[in-house]
Short mmCIF file of C-alpha atoms in Angstrom, two decimals:
data_model
loop_
_atom_site.label_atom_id
_atom_site.label_comp_id
_atom_site.label_asym_id
_atom_site.label_seq_id
_atom_site.Cartn_x
_atom_site.Cartn_y
_atom_site.Cartn_z
CA MET A 942 68.74 51.52 97.48
CA LYS A 943 71.82 53.58 98.30
CA THR A 944 75.41 52.58 97.59
CA TRP A 945 78.38 54.16 99.34
CA ILE A 946 81.67 53.84 97.44
CA GLN A 947 84.38 54.60 99.95
CA ASN A 948 87.91 55.93 99.60
CA GLY A 949 88.15 55.75 95.80
CA HIS A 950 90.26 57.94 93.53
CA VAL A 951 87.61 59.65 91.40
CA LEU A 952 88.50 60.40 87.78
CA ASP A 953 85.94 62.55 85.99
CA PRO A 954 86.86 63.84 82.52
CA LEU A 955 83.86 66.19 82.52
CA THR A 956 84.79 68.19 85.62
CA GLY A 957 88.49 67.36 85.81
CA THR A 958 88.03 65.83 89.28
CA ASP A 959 91.15 63.81 90.09
CA GLN A 960 91.29 63.08 93.81
CA ILE A 961 90.19 60.81 96.64
CA TYR A 962 86.45 61.07 97.32
CA ASP A 963 83.64 58.96 98.66
CA VAL A 964 80.72 58.62 96.25
CA LEU A 965 77.09 58.23 97.35
CA VAL A 966 74.70 56.67 94.86
CA ASP A 967 70.97 57.05 95.46
CA GLY A 968 68.82 54.93 93.18
CA LYS A 969 70.01 55.40 89.60
CA ASP A 970 71.93 58.63 90.17
CA ILE A 971 75.09 59.95 91.77
CA LYS A 972 73.91 61.99 94.75
CA LYS A 973 77.09 63.24 96.37
CA LEU A 974 80.87 63.33 96.06
CA GLY A 975 82.60 64.26 99.26
CA THR A 976 84.49 63.25 102.37
CA ARG A 977 83.46 60.34 104.58
CA GLU A 978 82.06 62.81 107.10
CA GLU A 979 80.06 64.78 104.51
CA ILE A 980 78.35 61.69 103.17
CA ALA A 981 77.74 60.25 106.65
CA LYS A 982 75.77 63.39 107.52
CA ILE A 983 73.41 62.77 104.58
CA LEU A 984 72.57 59.22 105.57
CA LYS A 985 70.13 58.24 108.24
CA LYS A 986 71.43 55.77 110.80
CA GLU A 987 68.68 53.26 110.12
CA GLU A 988 69.18 53.27 106.34
CA ASN A 989 70.29 50.09 104.63
CA VAL A 990 73.30 51.18 102.60
CA GLN A 991 75.51 48.98 100.41
CA VAL A 992 79.15 49.83 101.09
CA LEU A 993 81.85 49.20 98.49
CA ASP A 994 85.52 49.56 99.36
CA ALA A 995 87.41 51.37 96.59
CA SER A 996 90.66 51.85 98.48
CA GLY A 997 93.57 51.96 96.05
CA CYS A 998 91.17 51.98 93.11
CA TYR A 999 90.01 54.48 90.54
CA VAL A 1000 86.31 55.30 90.37
CA MET A 1001 85.66 56.04 86.71
CA PRO A 1002 82.53 56.58 84.63
CA GLY A 1003 81.40 53.22 83.25
CA PHE A 1004 83.06 52.40 79.96
CA ILE A 1005 81.00 52.79 76.79
CA ASP A 1006 81.88 50.41 73.97
CA LEU A 1007 80.76 51.80 70.63
CA HIS A 1008 81.36 48.56 68.77
CA VAL A 1009 80.24 45.08 69.82
CA HIS A 1010 78.64 42.07 68.18
CA PHE A 1011 76.18 40.30 70.47
CA ARG A 1012 75.03 37.97 67.62
CA ASP A 1013 71.48 38.10 68.93
CA PRO A 1014 69.07 37.45 67.24
CA GLY A 1015 69.89 34.46 65.08
CA LEU A 1016 73.43 33.51 66.04
CA GLU A 1017 72.97 32.79 69.73
CA TYR A 1018 75.43 29.91 69.67
CA LYS A 1019 78.15 32.59 69.41
CA GLU A 1020 76.74 35.08 71.96
CA THR A 1021 73.47 36.33 73.44
CA LEU A 1022 72.25 39.58 74.92
CA LYS A 1023 72.66 37.94 78.33
CA THR A 1024 76.17 36.50 77.92
CA GLY A 1025 77.42 39.53 76.03
CA GLY A 1026 76.01 41.81 78.71
CA GLU A 1027 77.65 39.76 81.46
CA ALA A 1028 80.99 39.93 79.65
CA ALA A 1029 80.59 43.69 79.29
CA ALA A 1030 79.86 44.13 83.00
CA ARG A 1031 82.94 42.12 83.88
CA GLY A 1032 85.00 44.46 81.74
CA GLY A 1033 83.58 47.59 83.36
CA VAL A 1034 81.49 48.38 80.28
CA THR A 1035 78.07 49.78 81.17
CA THR A 1036 76.75 50.70 77.70
CA VAL A 1037 77.35 49.01 74.36
CA CYS A 1038 76.42 49.72 70.77
CA ALA A 1039 75.39 46.44 69.16
CA MET A 1040 76.09 46.09 65.45
CA PRO A 1041 73.16 45.14 63.18
CA ASN A 1042 74.69 42.28 61.18
CA THR A 1043 72.65 39.62 62.97
CA LYS A 1044 70.21 37.12 61.42
CA PRO A 1045 67.97 38.75 60.46
CA VAL A 1046 69.80 42.03 59.93
CA ILE A 1047 68.44 44.83 62.12
CA ASP A 1048 66.97 47.14 59.46
CA THR A 1049 63.49 48.15 60.68
CA LYS A 1050 61.91 50.00 63.57
CA GLU A 1051 60.28 46.82 64.86
CA LYS A 1052 63.56 44.90 64.96
CA VAL A 1053 65.32 47.66 66.89
CA GLU A 1054 62.44 47.87 69.35
CA GLU A 1055 62.49 44.11 69.91
CA VAL A 1056 66.20 44.03 70.73
CA HIS A 1057 65.83 46.99 73.08
CA ARG A 1058 62.88 45.33 74.80
CA ARG A 1059 64.73 42.06 75.28
CA ALA A 1060 67.96 43.74 76.32
CA LYS A 1061 66.22 45.46 79.22
CA GLU A 1062 65.09 42.05 80.44
CA GLU A 1063 68.19 39.98 79.67
CA SER A 1064 71.32 42.16 79.71
CA PRO A 1065 72.84 43.64 82.87
CA VAL A 1066 74.19 46.58 80.84
CA HIS A 1067 72.60 49.13 78.53
CA VAL A 1068 72.35 47.95 74.92
CA ILE A 1069 71.90 50.49 72.12
CA GLN A 1070 70.98 48.60 68.98
CA LEU A 1071 72.37 50.15 65.79
CA GLY A 1072 70.46 49.88 62.55
CA ALA A 1073 71.68 48.87 59.11
CA ILE A 1074 72.00 51.54 56.42
CA THR A 1075 70.58 49.32 53.67
CA VAL A 1076 67.96 46.58 53.68
CA GLY A 1077 69.60 43.32 54.73
CA GLU A 1078 73.01 45.04 54.44
CA GLU A 1079 72.79 44.20 50.74
CA GLY A 1080 73.68 47.70 49.56
CA LYS A 1081 70.73 47.96 47.18
CA GLU A 1082 68.09 50.08 48.92
CA LEU A 1083 67.99 52.16 52.06
CA ALA A 1084 66.61 50.65 55.25
CA ASP A 1085 63.87 52.15 57.45
CA ILE A 1086 66.07 54.97 58.74
CA LYS A 1087 63.27 57.16 60.09
CA GLY A 1088 61.63 54.25 61.91
CA MET A 1089 64.88 53.07 63.46
CA ALA A 1090 65.58 56.61 64.66
CA GLU A 1091 62.18 56.61 66.36
CA ALA A 1092 63.14 53.31 68.02
CA GLY A 1093 66.27 54.87 69.56
CA CYS A 1094 69.08 53.25 67.59
CA ILE A 1095 71.13 56.54 67.68
CA ALA A 1096 73.44 55.43 64.86
CA LEU A 1097 73.50 53.45 61.62
CA SER A 1098 76.19 51.03 60.47
CA GLU A 1099 76.75 48.52 57.72
CA ASP A 1100 79.40 46.93 59.88
CA GLY A 1101 81.02 43.88 58.35
CA LYS A 1102 81.15 45.68 55.02
CA SER A 1103 80.91 49.10 53.41
CA VAL A 1104 78.05 50.50 51.35
CA MET A 1105 79.83 50.41 48.00
CA ASN A 1106 77.22 52.47 46.09
CA SER A 1107 78.43 55.96 46.99
CA ALA A 1108 75.29 57.73 45.74
CA LEU A 1109 73.04 55.48 47.82
CA TYR A 1110 75.34 55.89 50.81
CA ARG A 1111 75.27 59.68 50.53
CA GLU A 1112 71.47 59.63 50.43
CA GLY A 1113 71.47 57.46 53.54
CA MET A 1114 73.80 59.92 55.26
CA LYS A 1115 71.49 62.82 54.40
CA ILE A 1116 68.49 61.03 55.91
CA ALA A 1117 70.53 60.03 58.97
CA LYS A 1118 71.52 63.67 59.45
CA LYS A 1119 67.86 64.72 59.18
CA TYR A 1120 66.84 62.39 62.00
CA GLY A 1121 69.83 63.04 64.23
CA LEU A 1122 71.63 59.74 63.66
CA ARG A 1123 75.36 59.11 63.39
CA ILE A 1124 77.07 56.91 60.79
CA PHE A 1125 79.44 54.23 62.10
CA ALA A 1126 81.64 53.22 59.17
CA HIS A 1127 83.38 49.92 58.51
CA CYS A 1128 85.85 51.12 55.87
CA GLU A 1129 86.69 48.38 53.39
CA GLU A 1130 86.96 48.55 49.61
CA ILE A 1131 85.59 45.07 48.98
CA ASP A 1132 86.87 44.86 45.39
CA LEU A 1133 90.43 45.31 46.66
CA ARG A 1134 90.35 42.75 49.47
CA ARG A 1135 91.87 40.12 47.23
CA ASP A 1136 95.62 39.69 47.34
CA PRO A 1137 97.00 41.81 44.47
CA ASP A 1138 99.52 39.11 43.55
CA THR A 1139 97.45 35.93 43.83
CA GLY A 1140 93.86 37.14 43.46
CA GLU A 1141 92.87 35.05 46.49
CA ASP A 1142 90.71 36.56 49.24
CA GLY A 1143 93.01 38.09 51.84
CA VAL A 1144 93.11 36.70 55.38
CA MET A 1145 95.83 38.85 56.99
CA ASN A 1146 97.86 41.97 56.32
CA LYS A 1147 99.83 42.03 53.06
CA CYS A 1148 103.48 42.07 54.16
CA GLU A 1149 106.60 39.97 54.59
CA LYS A 1150 104.86 37.88 57.26
CA SER A 1151 102.01 36.95 54.90
CA GLU A 1152 104.58 35.89 52.31
CA GLU A 1153 106.49 33.91 54.94
CA LEU A 1154 103.31 32.06 55.93
CA GLY A 1155 102.17 31.69 52.33
CA LEU A 1156 98.88 33.49 53.04
CA PRO A 1157 96.95 35.96 50.85
CA GLY A 1158 97.19 39.52 52.11
CA ILE A 1159 95.00 42.61 52.57
CA THR A 1160 96.70 45.93 51.81
CA ASN A 1161 96.30 49.14 53.84
CA SER A 1162 94.68 50.78 50.83
CA VAL A 1163 91.60 48.59 51.35
CA GLU A 1164 90.84 50.64 54.46
CA ASP A 1165 92.36 53.97 53.45
CA ILE A 1166 90.42 54.41 50.20
CA ILE A 1167 86.99 54.01 51.81
CA THR A 1168 88.05 56.06 54.83
CA ALA A 1169 88.81 58.97 52.51
CA ARG A 1170 85.57 58.51 50.58
CA ASP A 1171 83.46 58.40 53.74
CA ILE A 1172 85.12 61.52 55.15
CA PHE A 1173 84.33 63.48 52.00
CA LEU A 1174 80.74 62.22 51.96
CA ALA A 1175 80.35 63.23 55.61
CA LYS A 1176 81.67 66.67 54.73
CA ASP A 1177 79.09 66.92 51.94
CA THR A 1178 76.14 65.83 54.08
CA GLY A 1179 77.06 67.19 57.51
CA VAL A 1180 76.35 63.90 59.25
CA HIS A 1181 78.61 62.83 62.11
CA LEU A 1182 80.92 60.07 60.87
CA HIS A 1183 82.48 57.64 63.31
CA LEU A 1184 85.23 55.43 61.88
CA CYS A 1185 85.20 51.92 63.33
CA HIS A 1186 88.17 49.68 64.25
CA CYS A 1187 90.84 51.85 62.56
CA SER A 1188 94.04 49.98 61.80
CA THR A 1189 96.32 51.98 59.50
CA LYS A 1190 98.66 54.94 59.61
CA GLY A 1191 96.76 56.27 56.60
CA THR A 1192 93.54 56.46 58.59
CA VAL A 1193 95.28 58.44 61.36
CA ASP A 1194 96.63 60.88 58.75
CA LEU A 1195 93.18 61.21 57.16
CA MET A 1196 91.62 61.88 60.57
CA ARG A 1197 94.03 64.74 61.16
CA MET A 1198 93.13 66.18 57.78
CA ALA A 1199 89.39 65.79 58.36
CA LYS A 1200 89.53 67.53 61.73
CA GLU A 1201 91.58 70.37 60.30
CA GLU A 1202 88.88 70.76 57.65
CA GLY A 1203 86.18 70.90 60.32
CA VAL A 1204 84.46 67.65 59.36
CA SER A 1205 82.27 66.15 62.10
CA VAL A 1206 84.21 62.94 62.52
CA SER A 1207 85.51 60.67 65.26
CA ALA A 1208 87.45 57.42 65.29
CA GLU A 1209 87.99 54.35 67.45
CA VAL A 1210 90.95 52.01 67.87
CA CYS A 1211 90.75 48.52 69.38
CA PRO A 1212 93.33 47.10 71.80
CA HIS A 1213 94.39 44.39 69.36
CA HIS A 1214 95.28 47.05 66.79
CA PHE A 1215 97.21 49.34 69.16
CA ILE A 1216 99.06 46.43 70.78
CA LEU A 1217 99.65 43.64 68.27
CA SER A 1218 101.35 43.75 64.89
CA THR A 1219 102.11 41.18 62.23
CA ASP A 1220 105.30 40.45 64.20
CA ASP A 1221 103.08 38.81 66.84
CA ILE A 1222 101.55 36.30 64.42
CA THR A 1223 103.42 33.13 65.28
CA GLU A 1224 101.54 30.67 63.09
CA ASP A 1225 98.75 30.20 60.58
CA HIS A 1226 95.89 30.02 63.06
CA GLY A 1227 92.42 31.55 63.27
CA ARG A 1228 93.05 33.33 66.58
CA PHE A 1229 95.13 35.85 64.60
CA LYS A 1230 92.44 36.43 61.96
CA MET A 1231 90.45 39.64 62.33
CA ASN A 1232 89.02 42.30 60.05
CA PRO A 1233 90.69 44.70 59.62
CA PRO A 1234 93.81 42.58 60.10
CA LEU A 1235 96.73 43.14 62.42
CA ARG A 1236 99.05 45.59 60.64
CA GLU A 1237 102.77 46.38 60.74
CA MET A 1238 104.55 48.15 63.59
CA LYS A 1239 104.55 51.50 61.77
CA ASP A 1240 100.74 51.36 61.85
CA VAL A 1241 100.65 50.38 65.53
CA GLU A 1242 102.94 53.28 66.39
CA ALA A 1243 100.79 55.71 64.40
CA LEU A 1244 97.63 54.48 66.12
CA ARG A 1245 99.21 54.89 69.54
CA GLN A 1246 100.28 58.42 68.69
CA GLY A 1247 96.80 59.20 67.40
CA ILE A 1248 95.25 57.94 70.64
CA LYS A 1249 97.75 59.96 72.67
CA GLU A 1250 96.95 63.15 70.76
CA GLY A 1251 93.20 62.56 70.83
CA VAL A 1252 93.01 62.42 67.05
CA MET A 1253 91.67 58.91 67.62
CA GLU A 1254 89.49 59.71 70.61
CA VAL A 1255 87.79 56.39 71.38
CA ILE A 1256 88.90 52.93 72.49
CA SER A 1257 86.39 50.24 71.54
CA THR A 1258 86.65 46.47 71.16
CA ASP A 1259 84.87 45.19 68.03
CA HIS A 1260 83.93 42.28 70.32
CA ALA A 1261 83.21 39.53 67.79
CA PRO A 1262 82.62 36.11 69.37
CA HIS A 1263 82.67 32.87 67.38
CA SER A 1264 82.47 29.19 68.27
CA ALA A 1265 85.66 27.25 68.89
CA GLU A 1266 85.12 25.31 65.66
CA GLU A 1267 84.94 28.54 63.65
CA LYS A 1268 88.26 29.83 65.02
CA ASP A 1269 90.34 26.72 65.67
CA ALA A 1270 91.41 26.41 62.04
CA PRO A 1271 93.97 27.79 59.58
CA MET A 1272 93.32 31.39 58.57
CA ARG A 1273 91.95 30.52 55.13
CA LYS A 1274 89.11 28.62 56.82
CA ALA A 1275 88.63 30.48 60.10
CA ALA A 1276 86.11 33.26 60.70
CA PHE A 1277 87.26 36.87 61.14
CA GLY A 1278 86.97 38.21 64.68
CA ILE A 1279 88.32 38.65 68.21
CA VAL A 1280 86.57 39.04 71.58
CA GLY A 1281 87.55 41.96 73.79
CA LEU A 1282 84.95 43.11 76.31
CA GLU A 1283 86.55 41.34 79.27
CA THR A 1284 90.13 42.37 78.50
CA SER A 1285 89.98 45.89 77.02
CA ALA A 1286 90.37 47.82 80.29
CA SER A 1287 93.26 45.70 81.55
CA LEU A 1288 95.03 45.76 78.19
CA THR A 1289 94.53 49.51 77.85
CA TYR A 1290 95.86 50.17 81.34
CA THR A 1291 98.83 47.82 80.90
CA GLU A 1292 99.86 48.93 77.43
CA LEU A 1293 98.87 52.59 77.29
CA VAL A 1294 98.79 53.87 80.88
CA GLU A 1295 101.68 51.84 82.27
CA GLY A 1296 103.35 52.35 78.88
CA GLY A 1297 103.23 56.13 79.25
CA VAL A 1298 100.92 56.81 76.30
CA LEU A 1299 97.87 57.87 78.34
CA THR A 1300 97.19 59.11 81.85
CA PRO A 1301 94.50 57.32 83.87
CA MET A 1302 92.23 60.33 83.26
CA GLN A 1303 92.78 60.05 79.51
CA MET A 1304 91.94 56.35 79.71
CA ALA A 1305 88.59 57.30 81.27
CA GLU A 1306 88.10 59.90 78.57
CA ARG A 1307 88.83 57.54 75.66
CA MET A 1308 86.77 54.68 77.08
CA SER A 1309 83.79 56.59 78.50
CA PHE A 1310 83.55 60.37 78.20
CA ALA A 1311 84.30 60.66 74.47
CA PRO A 1312 81.96 57.78 73.50
CA ALA A 1313 79.18 59.35 75.60
CA ARG A 1314 79.60 62.69 73.83
CA ILE A 1315 79.60 61.05 70.39
CA LEU A 1316 76.31 59.33 71.21
CA GLY A 1317 74.84 62.43 72.82
CA LEU A 1318 74.41 60.71 76.19
CA GLU A 1319 74.65 63.76 78.43
CA ASN A 1320 73.98 61.85 81.66
CA LYS A 1321 76.76 59.32 81.11
CA GLY A 1322 80.54 59.43 80.89
CA SER A 1323 80.98 61.38 84.13
CA VAL A 1324 81.38 60.82 87.88
CA SER A 1325 79.60 63.95 89.04
CA GLU A 1326 76.53 64.74 91.05
CA GLY A 1327 73.24 64.29 89.23
CA LYS A 1328 74.67 62.02 86.54
CA THR A 1329 73.57 58.43 85.98
CA ALA A 1330 75.42 56.04 88.30
CA ASP A 1331 77.03 53.96 85.58
CA LEU A 1332 80.38 53.44 87.29
CA VAL A 1333 83.42 51.21 87.31
CA VAL A 1334 85.78 50.70 90.24
CA PHE A 1335 89.11 49.82 88.63
CA ASP A 1336 92.08 48.48 90.58
CA PRO A 1337 95.33 49.56 88.89
CA SER A 1338 97.52 47.40 91.10
CA ARG A 1339 96.01 43.97 90.54
CA GLU A 1340 98.09 41.72 88.28
CA TYR A 1341 96.66 38.62 86.68
CA GLU A 1342 96.90 36.35 83.67
CA ILE A 1343 94.19 36.44 81.02
CA ASP A 1344 92.48 33.07 80.97
CA THR A 1345 89.79 32.47 78.34
CA ASP A 1346 88.43 29.56 80.38
CA THR A 1347 87.12 32.12 82.87
CA PHE A 1348 85.41 34.34 80.27
CA LEU A 1349 81.71 35.03 80.72
CA SER A 1350 81.37 35.55 76.96
CA LYS A 1351 80.63 32.49 74.88
CA GLY A 1352 83.51 33.56 72.66
CA LYS A 1353 87.04 32.61 73.67
CA ASN A 1354 88.73 33.72 70.45
CA THR A 1355 91.66 35.94 71.36
CA PRO A 1356 95.44 35.82 70.95
CA PHE A 1357 95.73 37.47 74.40
CA ASP A 1358 95.04 34.20 76.26
CA GLY A 1359 97.88 33.74 78.76
CA TRP A 1360 98.98 37.39 78.66
CA LYS A 1361 99.99 38.93 81.98
CA VAL A 1362 98.28 42.26 82.58
CA LYS A 1363 98.05 44.89 85.29
CA GLY A 1364 94.76 46.51 86.28
CA ASP A 1365 91.38 44.88 86.76
CA VAL A 1366 87.74 45.75 87.31
CA LYS A 1367 86.65 45.30 90.93
CA TYR A 1368 83.02 46.49 90.68
CA THR A 1369 80.66 47.61 87.94
CA LEU A 1370 77.46 49.55 88.59
CA VAL A 1371 74.70 50.18 86.05
CA ASP A 1372 71.94 52.62 86.96
CA GLY A 1373 73.23 52.42 90.54
CA LYS A 1374 72.88 48.64 90.67
CA LEU A 1375 75.90 46.43 91.35
CA VAL A 1376 76.05 44.16 88.28
CA TYR A 1377 79.57 42.77 88.68
CA LYS A 1378 81.76 41.97 91.65
CA ASN A 1379 85.20 40.50 91.03
CA LYS A 1380 85.52 37.19 92.85
CA ALA A 1381 89.27 37.65 93.22
CA TYR A 1382 88.59 40.10 96.09
CA GLU A 1383 86.19 37.88 98.05
CA GLU A 1384 88.89 36.35 100.26
CA GLN A 1385 90.25 39.80 101.09
CA GLU A 1386 86.81 40.97 102.22
#
């Protein structure tokens, strides 16, 4: 099957291509970029070709989300490989890294293989299952790192917590390095997560707003201390360290230091952390509860600057769906987490591109090219001939209002419900196959 994407503005961070081209997809690969006439010459008149109109749209490499929770296996009432994959496709995301804190925890070769097998059958997008660093994420003994590497997990993560035993963690890093795996770090000093004044488990950032709402707070040092530790351990072991869902100015400063020191390290920021601050928390409600928490404006500004400079080179979501009952509660009782797969591209375009922080090309780089390079996926993250046809057609002019009732994800937990945004996904292709078509354009066509 061939697909002809016509009149799109191609953005390719790999080659620097930034101009109007038609794109011909043949099977799973990009066959040709060129003019309408050049591509027409390649095609035979009798061929059945799917034509997609990309007029006024960017054609970008499909987004790669390094941080999602699909809750499958064991917590399918929150999300499944199918619903999570559908939500990803709607958001222009063609590859995801699924965190291992499911039930059971993904900590063996067999468990990774089973998720990969099922994902190929059930998810419209590529799912890379990450493995836990320790058995059951209990922090007591190392998991089957060699076996999980053989099963293609690419990276290890204890997401949801940190490995607090530094010696055990360092040994895990050394083994990960040996087998070519990356470490995705959730940086949280668990013994400091209690409010320093009340001793109660923190539920939001420690600041004037937490005092105003009478809620226990989480200080920036909870993240910064483990970020520093993990950077030094990565320097010792040589493993590539990827810092997940960064939220503080301190982490941005530490990233600059680490890169100056030549440490193999990368970092991601989520839209909720580079857009929202504690000033946006209007009430004590679970939709504002996430881990790490929303921080103060000085942190938001530092994160934005880090993204602009490329110090923080990846935009991911930490897509963490929960049931309505788990989130529709005061923060002390609600679960941590926010969904983001269906809104990340629109929020990024609205806040960072329209806001003058990033160019459209840099958006493609942060959301696709850089994640592909971190994972070592040489055939992804580019709109160039011979590469895998994982593509998104993104319309920068479409304005709409985020409506959680229309989400394909089972999770509706986001404070962005009702936000007006600019920019939307029109089409998503995975391995050359059209996996999402925006219904908003049907009347126009």
